mmCIF file of C-alpha atoms and ligand atoms in Angstrom:
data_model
loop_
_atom_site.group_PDB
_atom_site.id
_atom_site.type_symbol
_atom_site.label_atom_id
_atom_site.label_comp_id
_atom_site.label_asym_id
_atom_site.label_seq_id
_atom_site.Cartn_x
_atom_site.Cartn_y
_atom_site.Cartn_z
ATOM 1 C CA UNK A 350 -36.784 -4.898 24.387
ATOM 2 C CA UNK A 351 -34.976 -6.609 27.460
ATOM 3 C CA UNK A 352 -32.824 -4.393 29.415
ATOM 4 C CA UNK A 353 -29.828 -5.546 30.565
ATOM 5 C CA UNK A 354 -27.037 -3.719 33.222
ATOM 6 C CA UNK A 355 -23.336 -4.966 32.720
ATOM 7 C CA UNK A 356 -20.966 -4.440 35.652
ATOM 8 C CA UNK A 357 -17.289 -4.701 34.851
ATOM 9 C CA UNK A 358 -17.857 -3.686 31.329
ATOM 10 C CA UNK A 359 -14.659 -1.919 30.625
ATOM 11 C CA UNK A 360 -13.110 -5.401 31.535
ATOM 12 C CA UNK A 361 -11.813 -7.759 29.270
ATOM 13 C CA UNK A 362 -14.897 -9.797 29.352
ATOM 14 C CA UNK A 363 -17.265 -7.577 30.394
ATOM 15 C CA UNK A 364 -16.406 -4.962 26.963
ATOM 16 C CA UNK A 365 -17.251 -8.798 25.296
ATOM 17 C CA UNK A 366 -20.829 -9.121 26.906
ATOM 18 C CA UNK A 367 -21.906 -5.887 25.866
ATOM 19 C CA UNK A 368 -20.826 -6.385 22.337
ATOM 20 C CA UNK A 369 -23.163 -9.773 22.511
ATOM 21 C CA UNK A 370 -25.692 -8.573 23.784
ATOM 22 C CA UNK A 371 -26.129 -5.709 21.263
ATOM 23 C CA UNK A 372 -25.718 -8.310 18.524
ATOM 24 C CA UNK A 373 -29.069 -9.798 20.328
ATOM 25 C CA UNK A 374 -30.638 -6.400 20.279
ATOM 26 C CA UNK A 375 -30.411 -6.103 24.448
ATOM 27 C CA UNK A 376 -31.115 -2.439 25.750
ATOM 28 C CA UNK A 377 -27.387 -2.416 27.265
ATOM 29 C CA UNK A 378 -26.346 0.351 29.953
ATOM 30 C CA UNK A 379 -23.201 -0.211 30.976
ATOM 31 C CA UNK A 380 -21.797 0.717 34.626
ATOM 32 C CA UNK A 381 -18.467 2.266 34.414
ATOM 33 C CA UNK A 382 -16.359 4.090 37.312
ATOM 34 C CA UNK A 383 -15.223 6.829 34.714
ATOM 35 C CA UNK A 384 -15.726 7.060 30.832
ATOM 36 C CA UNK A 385 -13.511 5.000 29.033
ATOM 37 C CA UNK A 386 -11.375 5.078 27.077
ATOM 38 C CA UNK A 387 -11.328 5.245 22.822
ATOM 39 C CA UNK A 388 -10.714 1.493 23.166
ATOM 40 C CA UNK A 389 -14.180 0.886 24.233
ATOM 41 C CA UNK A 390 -16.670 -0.136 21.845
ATOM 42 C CA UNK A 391 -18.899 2.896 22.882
ATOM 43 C CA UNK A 392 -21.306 1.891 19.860
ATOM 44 C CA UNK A 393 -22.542 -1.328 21.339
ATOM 45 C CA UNK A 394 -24.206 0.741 24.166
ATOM 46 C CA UNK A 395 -27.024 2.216 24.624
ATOM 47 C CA UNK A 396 -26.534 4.118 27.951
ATOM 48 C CA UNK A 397 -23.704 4.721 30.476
ATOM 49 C CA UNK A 398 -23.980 4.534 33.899
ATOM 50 C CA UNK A 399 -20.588 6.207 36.088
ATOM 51 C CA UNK A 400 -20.335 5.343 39.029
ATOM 52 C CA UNK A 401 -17.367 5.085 41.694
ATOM 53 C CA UNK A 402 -19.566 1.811 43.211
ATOM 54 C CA UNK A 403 -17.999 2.755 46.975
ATOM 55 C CA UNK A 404 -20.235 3.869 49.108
ATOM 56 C CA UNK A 405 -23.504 1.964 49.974
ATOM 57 C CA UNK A 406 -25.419 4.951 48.117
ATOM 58 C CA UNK A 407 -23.800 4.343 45.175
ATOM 59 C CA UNK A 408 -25.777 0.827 45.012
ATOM 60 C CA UNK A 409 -29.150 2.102 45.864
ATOM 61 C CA UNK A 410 -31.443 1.623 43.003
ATOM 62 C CA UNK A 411 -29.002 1.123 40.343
ATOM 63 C CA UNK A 412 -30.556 -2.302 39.151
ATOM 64 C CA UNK A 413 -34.086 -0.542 39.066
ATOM 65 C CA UNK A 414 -35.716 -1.160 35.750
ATOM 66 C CA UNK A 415 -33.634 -3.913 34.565
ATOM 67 C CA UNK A 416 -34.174 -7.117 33.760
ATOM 68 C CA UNK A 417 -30.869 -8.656 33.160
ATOM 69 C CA UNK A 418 -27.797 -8.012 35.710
ATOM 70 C CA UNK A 419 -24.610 -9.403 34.257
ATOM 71 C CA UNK A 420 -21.316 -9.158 36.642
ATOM 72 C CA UNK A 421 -18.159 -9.587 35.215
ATOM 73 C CA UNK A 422 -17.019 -6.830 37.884
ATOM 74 C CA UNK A 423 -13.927 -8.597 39.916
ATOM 75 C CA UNK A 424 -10.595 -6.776 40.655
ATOM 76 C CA UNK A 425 -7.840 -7.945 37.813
ATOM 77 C CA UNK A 426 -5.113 -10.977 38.296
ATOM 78 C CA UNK A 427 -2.689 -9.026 36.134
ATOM 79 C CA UNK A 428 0.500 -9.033 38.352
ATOM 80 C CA UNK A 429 0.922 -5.137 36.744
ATOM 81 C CA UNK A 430 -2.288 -4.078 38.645
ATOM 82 C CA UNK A 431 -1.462 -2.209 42.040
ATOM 83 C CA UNK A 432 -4.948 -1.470 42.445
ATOM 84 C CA UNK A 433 -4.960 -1.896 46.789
ATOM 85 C CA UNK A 434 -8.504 -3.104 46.988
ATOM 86 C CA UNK A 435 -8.123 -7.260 47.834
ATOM 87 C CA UNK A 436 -10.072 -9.820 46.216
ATOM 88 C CA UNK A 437 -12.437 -9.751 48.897
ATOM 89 C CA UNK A 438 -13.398 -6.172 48.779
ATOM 90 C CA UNK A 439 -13.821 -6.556 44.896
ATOM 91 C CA UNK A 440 -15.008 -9.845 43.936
ATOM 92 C CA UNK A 441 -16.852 -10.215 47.378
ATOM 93 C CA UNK A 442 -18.166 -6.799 48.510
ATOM 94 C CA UNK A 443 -19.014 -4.991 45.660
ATOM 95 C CA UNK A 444 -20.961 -8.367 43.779
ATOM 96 C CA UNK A 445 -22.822 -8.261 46.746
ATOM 97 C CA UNK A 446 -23.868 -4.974 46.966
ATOM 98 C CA UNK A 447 -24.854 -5.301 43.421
ATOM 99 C CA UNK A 448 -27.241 -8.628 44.175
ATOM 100 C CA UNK A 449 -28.916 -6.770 46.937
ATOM 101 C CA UNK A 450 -29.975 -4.078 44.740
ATOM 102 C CA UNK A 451 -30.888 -6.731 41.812
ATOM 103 C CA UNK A 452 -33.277 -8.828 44.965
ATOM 104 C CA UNK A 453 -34.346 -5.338 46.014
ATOM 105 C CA UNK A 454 -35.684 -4.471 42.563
ATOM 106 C CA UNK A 455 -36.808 -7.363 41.057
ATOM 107 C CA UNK A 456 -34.280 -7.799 38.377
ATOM 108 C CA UNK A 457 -35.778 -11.097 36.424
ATOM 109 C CA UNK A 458 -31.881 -12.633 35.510
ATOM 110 C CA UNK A 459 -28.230 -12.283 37.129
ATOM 111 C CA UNK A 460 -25.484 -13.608 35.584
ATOM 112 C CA UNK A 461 -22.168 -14.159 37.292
ATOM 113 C CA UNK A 462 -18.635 -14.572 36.661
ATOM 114 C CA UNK A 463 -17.110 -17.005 38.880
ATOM 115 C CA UNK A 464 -14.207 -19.397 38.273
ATOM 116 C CA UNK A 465 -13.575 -22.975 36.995
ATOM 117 C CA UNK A 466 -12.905 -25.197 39.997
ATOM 118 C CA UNK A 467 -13.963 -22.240 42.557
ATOM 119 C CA UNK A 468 -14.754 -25.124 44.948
ATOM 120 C CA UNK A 469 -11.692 -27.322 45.160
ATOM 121 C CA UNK A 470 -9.577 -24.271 46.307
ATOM 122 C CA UNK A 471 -11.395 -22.479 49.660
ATOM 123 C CA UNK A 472 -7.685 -21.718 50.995
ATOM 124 C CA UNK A 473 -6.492 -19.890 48.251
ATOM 125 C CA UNK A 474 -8.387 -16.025 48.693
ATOM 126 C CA UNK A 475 -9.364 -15.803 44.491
ATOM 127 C CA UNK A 476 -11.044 -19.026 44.358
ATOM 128 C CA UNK A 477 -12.660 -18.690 48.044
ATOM 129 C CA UNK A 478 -14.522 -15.370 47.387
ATOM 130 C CA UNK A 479 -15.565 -16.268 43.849
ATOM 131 C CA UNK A 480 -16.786 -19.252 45.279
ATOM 132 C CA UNK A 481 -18.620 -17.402 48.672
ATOM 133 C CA UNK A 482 -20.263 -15.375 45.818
ATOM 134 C CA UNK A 483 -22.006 -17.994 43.358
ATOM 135 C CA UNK A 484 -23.078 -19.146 46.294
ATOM 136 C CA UNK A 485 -24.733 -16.335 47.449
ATOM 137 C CA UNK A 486 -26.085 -16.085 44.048
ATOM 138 C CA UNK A 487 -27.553 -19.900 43.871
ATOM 139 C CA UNK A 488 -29.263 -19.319 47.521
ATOM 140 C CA UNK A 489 -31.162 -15.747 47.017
ATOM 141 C CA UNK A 490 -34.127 -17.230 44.769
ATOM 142 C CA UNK A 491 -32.998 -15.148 41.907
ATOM 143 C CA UNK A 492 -32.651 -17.086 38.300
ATOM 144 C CA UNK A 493 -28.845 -17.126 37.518
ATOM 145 C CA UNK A 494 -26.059 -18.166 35.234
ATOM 146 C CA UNK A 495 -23.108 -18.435 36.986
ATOM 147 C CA UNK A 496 -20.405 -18.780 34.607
ATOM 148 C CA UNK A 497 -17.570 -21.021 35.305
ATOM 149 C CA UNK A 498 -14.265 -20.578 33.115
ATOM 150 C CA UNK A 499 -11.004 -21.925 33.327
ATOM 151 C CA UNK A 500 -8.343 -18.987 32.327
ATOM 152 C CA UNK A 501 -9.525 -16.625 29.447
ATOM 153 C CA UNK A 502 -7.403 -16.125 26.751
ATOM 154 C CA UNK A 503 -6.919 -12.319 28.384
ATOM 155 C CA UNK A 504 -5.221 -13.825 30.992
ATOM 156 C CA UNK A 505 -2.224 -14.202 28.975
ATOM 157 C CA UNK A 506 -1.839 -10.706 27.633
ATOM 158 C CA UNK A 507 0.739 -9.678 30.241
ATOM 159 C CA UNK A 508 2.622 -12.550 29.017
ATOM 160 C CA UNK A 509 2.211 -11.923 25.584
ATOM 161 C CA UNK A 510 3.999 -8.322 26.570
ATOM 162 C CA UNK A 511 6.722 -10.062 28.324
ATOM 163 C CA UNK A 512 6.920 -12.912 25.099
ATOM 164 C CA UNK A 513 8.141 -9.109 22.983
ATOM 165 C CA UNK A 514 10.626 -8.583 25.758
ATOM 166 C CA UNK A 515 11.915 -12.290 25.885
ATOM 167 C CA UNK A 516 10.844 -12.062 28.929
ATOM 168 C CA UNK A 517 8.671 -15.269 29.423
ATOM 169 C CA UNK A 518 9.249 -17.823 31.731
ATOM 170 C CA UNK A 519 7.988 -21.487 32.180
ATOM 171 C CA UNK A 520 7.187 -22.024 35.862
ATOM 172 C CA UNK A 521 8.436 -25.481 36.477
ATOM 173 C CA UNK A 522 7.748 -28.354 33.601
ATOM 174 C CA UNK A 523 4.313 -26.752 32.655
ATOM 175 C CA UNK A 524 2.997 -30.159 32.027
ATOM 176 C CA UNK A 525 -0.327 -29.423 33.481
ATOM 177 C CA UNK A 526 -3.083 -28.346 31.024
ATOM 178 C CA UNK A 527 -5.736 -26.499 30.525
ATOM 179 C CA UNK A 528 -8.584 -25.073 27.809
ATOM 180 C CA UNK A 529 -8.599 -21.036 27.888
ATOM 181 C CA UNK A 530 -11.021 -19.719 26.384
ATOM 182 C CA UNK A 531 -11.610 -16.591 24.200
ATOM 183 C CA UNK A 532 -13.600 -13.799 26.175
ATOM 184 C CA UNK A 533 -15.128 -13.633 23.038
ATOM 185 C CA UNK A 534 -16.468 -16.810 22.737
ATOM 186 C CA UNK A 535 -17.635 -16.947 26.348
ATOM 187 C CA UNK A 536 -19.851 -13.714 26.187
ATOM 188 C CA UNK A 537 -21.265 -15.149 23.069
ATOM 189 C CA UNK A 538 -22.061 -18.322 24.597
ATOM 190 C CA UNK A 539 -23.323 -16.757 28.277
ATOM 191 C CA UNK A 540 -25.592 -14.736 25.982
ATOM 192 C CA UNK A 541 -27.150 -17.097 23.713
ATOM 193 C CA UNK A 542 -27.588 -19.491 26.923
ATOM 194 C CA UNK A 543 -29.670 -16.936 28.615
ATOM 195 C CA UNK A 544 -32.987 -18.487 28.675
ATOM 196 C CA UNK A 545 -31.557 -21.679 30.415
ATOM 197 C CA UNK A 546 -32.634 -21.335 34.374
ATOM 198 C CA UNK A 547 -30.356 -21.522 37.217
ATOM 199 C CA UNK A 548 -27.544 -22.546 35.168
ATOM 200 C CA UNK A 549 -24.021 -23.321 35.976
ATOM 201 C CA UNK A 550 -21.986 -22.936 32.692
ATOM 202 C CA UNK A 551 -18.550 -24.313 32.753
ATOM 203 C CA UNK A 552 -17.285 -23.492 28.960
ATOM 204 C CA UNK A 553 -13.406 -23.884 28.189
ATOM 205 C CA UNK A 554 -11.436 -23.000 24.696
ATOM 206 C CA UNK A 555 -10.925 -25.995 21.826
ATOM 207 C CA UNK A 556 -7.395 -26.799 22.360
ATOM 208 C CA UNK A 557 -6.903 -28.328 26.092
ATOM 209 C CA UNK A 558 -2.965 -27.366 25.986
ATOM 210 C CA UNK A 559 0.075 -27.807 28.785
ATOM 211 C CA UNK A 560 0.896 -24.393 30.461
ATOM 212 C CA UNK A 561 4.522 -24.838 28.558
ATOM 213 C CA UNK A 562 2.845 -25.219 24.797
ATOM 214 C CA UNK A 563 0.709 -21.857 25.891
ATOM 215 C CA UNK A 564 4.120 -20.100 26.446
ATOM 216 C CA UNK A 565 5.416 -21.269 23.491
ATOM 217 C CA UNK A 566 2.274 -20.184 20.999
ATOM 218 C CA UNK A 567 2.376 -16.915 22.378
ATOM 219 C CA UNK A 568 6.503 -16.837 22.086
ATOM 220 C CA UNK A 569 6.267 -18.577 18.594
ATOM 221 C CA UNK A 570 3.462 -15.653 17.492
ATOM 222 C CA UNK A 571 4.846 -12.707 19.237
ATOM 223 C CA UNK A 572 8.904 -12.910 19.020
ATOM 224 C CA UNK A 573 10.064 -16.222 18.099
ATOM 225 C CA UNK A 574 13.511 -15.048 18.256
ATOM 226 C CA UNK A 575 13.263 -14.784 21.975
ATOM 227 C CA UNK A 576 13.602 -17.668 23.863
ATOM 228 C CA UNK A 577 11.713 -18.494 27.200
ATOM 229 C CA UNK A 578 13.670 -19.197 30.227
ATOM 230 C CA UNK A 579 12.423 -21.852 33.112
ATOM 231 C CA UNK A 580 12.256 -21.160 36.869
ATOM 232 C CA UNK A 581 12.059 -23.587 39.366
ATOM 233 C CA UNK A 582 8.852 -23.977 40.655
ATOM 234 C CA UNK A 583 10.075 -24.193 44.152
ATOM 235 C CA UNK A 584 11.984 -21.226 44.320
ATOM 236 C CA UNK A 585 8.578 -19.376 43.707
ATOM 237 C CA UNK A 586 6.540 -21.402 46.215
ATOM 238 C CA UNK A 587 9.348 -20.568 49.010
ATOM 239 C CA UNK A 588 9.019 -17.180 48.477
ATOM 240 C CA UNK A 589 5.448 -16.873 49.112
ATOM 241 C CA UNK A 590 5.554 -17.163 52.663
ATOM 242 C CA UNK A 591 7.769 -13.465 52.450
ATOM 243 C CA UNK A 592 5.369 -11.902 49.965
ATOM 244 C CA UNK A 593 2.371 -13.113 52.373
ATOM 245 C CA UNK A 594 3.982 -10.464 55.160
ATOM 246 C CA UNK A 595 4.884 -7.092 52.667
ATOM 247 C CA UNK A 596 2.062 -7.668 50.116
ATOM 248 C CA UNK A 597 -0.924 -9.605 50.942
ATOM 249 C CA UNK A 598 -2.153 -8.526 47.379
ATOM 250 C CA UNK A 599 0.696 -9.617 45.267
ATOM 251 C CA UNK A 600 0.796 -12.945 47.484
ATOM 252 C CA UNK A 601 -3.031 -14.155 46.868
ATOM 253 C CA UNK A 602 -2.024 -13.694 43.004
ATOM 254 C CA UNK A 603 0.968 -15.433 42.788
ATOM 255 C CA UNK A 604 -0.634 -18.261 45.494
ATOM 256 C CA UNK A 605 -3.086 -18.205 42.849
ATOM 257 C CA UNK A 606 -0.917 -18.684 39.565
ATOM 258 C CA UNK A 607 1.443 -21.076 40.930
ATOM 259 C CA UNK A 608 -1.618 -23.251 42.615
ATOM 260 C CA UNK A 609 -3.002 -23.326 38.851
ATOM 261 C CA UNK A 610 0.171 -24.445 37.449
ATOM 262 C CA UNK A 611 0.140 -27.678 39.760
ATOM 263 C CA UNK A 612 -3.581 -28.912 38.313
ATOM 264 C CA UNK A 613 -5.248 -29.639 35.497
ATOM 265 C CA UNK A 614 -7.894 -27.153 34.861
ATOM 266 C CA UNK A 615 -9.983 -28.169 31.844
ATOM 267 C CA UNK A 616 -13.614 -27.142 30.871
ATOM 268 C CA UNK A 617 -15.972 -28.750 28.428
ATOM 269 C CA UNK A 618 -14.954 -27.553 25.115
ATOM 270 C CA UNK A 619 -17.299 -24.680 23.611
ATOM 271 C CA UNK A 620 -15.238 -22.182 22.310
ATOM 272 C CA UNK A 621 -13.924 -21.755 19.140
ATOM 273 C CA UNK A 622 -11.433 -19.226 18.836
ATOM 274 C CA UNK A 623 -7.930 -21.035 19.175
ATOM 275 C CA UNK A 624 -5.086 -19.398 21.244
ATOM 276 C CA UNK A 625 -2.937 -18.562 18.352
ATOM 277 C CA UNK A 626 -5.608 -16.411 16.585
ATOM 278 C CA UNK A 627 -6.359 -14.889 19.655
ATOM 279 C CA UNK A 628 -2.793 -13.922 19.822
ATOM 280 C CA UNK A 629 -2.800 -12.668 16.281
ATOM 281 C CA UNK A 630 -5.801 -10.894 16.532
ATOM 282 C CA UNK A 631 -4.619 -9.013 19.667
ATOM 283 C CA UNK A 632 -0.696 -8.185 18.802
ATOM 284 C CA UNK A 633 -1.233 -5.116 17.293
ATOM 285 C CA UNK A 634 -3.528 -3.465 19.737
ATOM 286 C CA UNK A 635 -1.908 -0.848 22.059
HETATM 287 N N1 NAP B 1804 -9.114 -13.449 33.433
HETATM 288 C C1 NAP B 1804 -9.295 -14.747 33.646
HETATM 289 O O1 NAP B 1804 -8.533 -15.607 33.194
HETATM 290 C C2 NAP B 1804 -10.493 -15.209 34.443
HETATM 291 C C3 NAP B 1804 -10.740 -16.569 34.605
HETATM 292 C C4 NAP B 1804 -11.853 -16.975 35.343
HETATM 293 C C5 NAP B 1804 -12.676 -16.022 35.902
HETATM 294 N N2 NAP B 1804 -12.395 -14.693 35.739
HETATM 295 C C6 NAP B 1804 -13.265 -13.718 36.364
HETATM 296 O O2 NAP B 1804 -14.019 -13.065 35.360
HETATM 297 C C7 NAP B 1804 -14.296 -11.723 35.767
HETATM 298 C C8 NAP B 1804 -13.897 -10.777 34.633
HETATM 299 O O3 NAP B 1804 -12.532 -10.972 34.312
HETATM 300 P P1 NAP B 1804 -11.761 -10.011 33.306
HETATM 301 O O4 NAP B 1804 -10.505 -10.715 32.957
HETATM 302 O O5 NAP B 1804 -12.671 -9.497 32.261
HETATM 303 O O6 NAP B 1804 -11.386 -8.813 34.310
HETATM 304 P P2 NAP B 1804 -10.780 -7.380 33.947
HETATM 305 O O7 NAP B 1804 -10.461 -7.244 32.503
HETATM 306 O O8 NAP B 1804 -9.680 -7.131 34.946
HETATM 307 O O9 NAP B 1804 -12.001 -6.391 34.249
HETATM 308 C C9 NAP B 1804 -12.437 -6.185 35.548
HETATM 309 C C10 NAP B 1804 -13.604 -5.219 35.552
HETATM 310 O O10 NAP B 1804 -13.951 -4.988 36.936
HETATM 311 C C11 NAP B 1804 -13.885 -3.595 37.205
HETATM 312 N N3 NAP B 1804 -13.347 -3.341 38.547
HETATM 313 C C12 NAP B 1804 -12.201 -3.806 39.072
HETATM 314 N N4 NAP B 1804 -12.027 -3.328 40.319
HETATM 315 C C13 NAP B 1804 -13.121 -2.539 40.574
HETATM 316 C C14 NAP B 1804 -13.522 -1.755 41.682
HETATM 317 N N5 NAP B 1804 -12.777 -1.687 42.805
HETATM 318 N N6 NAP B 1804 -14.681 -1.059 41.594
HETATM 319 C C15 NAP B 1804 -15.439 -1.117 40.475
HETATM 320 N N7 NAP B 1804 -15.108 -1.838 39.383
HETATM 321 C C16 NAP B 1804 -13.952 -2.547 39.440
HETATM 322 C C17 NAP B 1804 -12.918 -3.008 36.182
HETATM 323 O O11 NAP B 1804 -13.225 -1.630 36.042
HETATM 324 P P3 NAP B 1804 -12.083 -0.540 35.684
HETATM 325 O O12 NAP B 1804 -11.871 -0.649 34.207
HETATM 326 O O13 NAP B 1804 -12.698 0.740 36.104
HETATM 327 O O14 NAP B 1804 -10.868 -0.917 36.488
HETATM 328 C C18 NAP B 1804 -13.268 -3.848 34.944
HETATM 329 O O15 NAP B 1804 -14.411 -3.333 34.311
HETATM 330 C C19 NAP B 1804 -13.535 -11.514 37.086
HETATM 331 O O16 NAP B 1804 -14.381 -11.736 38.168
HETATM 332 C C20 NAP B 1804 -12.501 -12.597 37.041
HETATM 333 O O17 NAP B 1804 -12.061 -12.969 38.329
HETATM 334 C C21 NAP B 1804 -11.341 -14.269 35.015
#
């Protein structure tokens, strides 16, 4: 039985990869920072490992007698999270720490979860350090996936709180598009493309849509008698410099969402889930 270690697996995607991998009959320990929650699907594991994953000791060994590393470990975009740890201590840092141990012990595979279009942004901090990372990935002589989506269908769960609220809002036009992709979908497809070597997998959603038509399927499916108001995309962008002084956090994410809104972002279609039974199959969750 192949033994595979899941960082990040109380995450969106993460919870996702261990589900697929069970359903391939993996030997799946997952490595949390405290037990979860009821919410986690605590029978697709077979072990738990908790750890804080601070200090250096915390790393030592904890890849030893697996053959499979999969990261999906990266701190969240959600503008609700106030976590203070920056991109670059999560995404950066930590992944590291975690391929060092993987080198140090032989681990056969190491999948990670970088970003669609990770290369084209090395100004904007997200992008940079999930870029910095697959590249430390590629260059160690490990075999690797590194998994390239554009946004995941998660993404838009905070908005699909504000779409009950009638509080959504179209940044700009929202002509640009894009192809989310189910989490769902992606784990399944990262799992069953395991055997491929030193693979770069760029896999986006079927329906390439404009940001404004993603609003609206979430609006249309959540409240429809809420309607979603528009802000000027400038007034955002001239804020950022302010944000960049108080909150160095809050302005790599919004740097970050309103950079995204200005560029197409599309992946080669392999999901199947659409949007609007994503958003159906999620309303009802807490
Ligand atoms: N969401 C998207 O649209 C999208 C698009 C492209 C790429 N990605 C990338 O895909 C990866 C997974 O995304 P996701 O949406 O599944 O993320 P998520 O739901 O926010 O999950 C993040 C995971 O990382 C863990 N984590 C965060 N900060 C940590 C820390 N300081 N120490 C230890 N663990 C920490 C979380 O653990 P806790 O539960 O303990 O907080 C959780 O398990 C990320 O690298 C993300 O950047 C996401």
């Amino acid at each position: 039985m192949i033994k595979a270690l899941v960082f990040g697996a109380t995450g969106h995607l993460g919870s996702e990869m261990v589900a697929a991998l069970k359903s391939k009959n993996f030997f799946t320990t997952a490595v949390v920072r405290s037990r979860p929650d009821n919410s986690f699907p605590e029978n697709d594991v077979d072990d738990f490992r908790i750890s804080p994953l601070s200090s250096s000791d915390d790393f030592k060994g904890i890849c030893a007698g697996y053959d499979l590393v999969i990261s999906a470990l990266g701190k969240s975009v959600s503008p609700f999270d106030r976590s203070k740890r920056s991109f670059r201590q999560v995404d950066l840092e930590i992944n590291k720490k975690i391929l060092e141990d993987a080198l140090q012990n032989k681990v056969k595979k190491f999948v990670y979860v970088s970003a669609l279009d990770a290369e084209k942004y090395p100004d904007l901090e997200y992008f940079a350090v999930h870029q910095e990372m697959a590249n430390l990935v590629a260059l160690s002589g490990i075999d690797y996936t590194i998994v390239k989506p554009p946004a995941l269908f998660s993404a838009f769960i905070d908005l699909m709180k504000m779409a009950a609220k009638g509080q959504l809002v179209n940044m700009g036009k929202g002509e640009m598009k894009t192809n989310p992709i189910s989490e769902r979908d992606l784990a399944r497809i990262v799992v069953d493309s395991l055997a491929e070597k030193n693979y770069v997998l760029a896999a986006g959603g079927p329906e390439v849509l404009t940001r404004k038509r993603i609003n609206e399927i979430i609006q249309e499916n959540i409240n429809p008698a809420k309607k979603i108001r528009t802000v000027p995309m400038g007034l955002v962008r001239s804020m950022l410099p302010l944000i960049k002084i108080f909150d160095r956090n809050s302005f790599d994410k919004i740097a970050f969402f309103t950079e995204v809104m200005m560029h197409d972002t599309i992946a080669p279609i392999a999901g199947s889930e659409t949007l609007q039974q994503y958003v159906n199959r999620k309303k009802h969750l807490p």
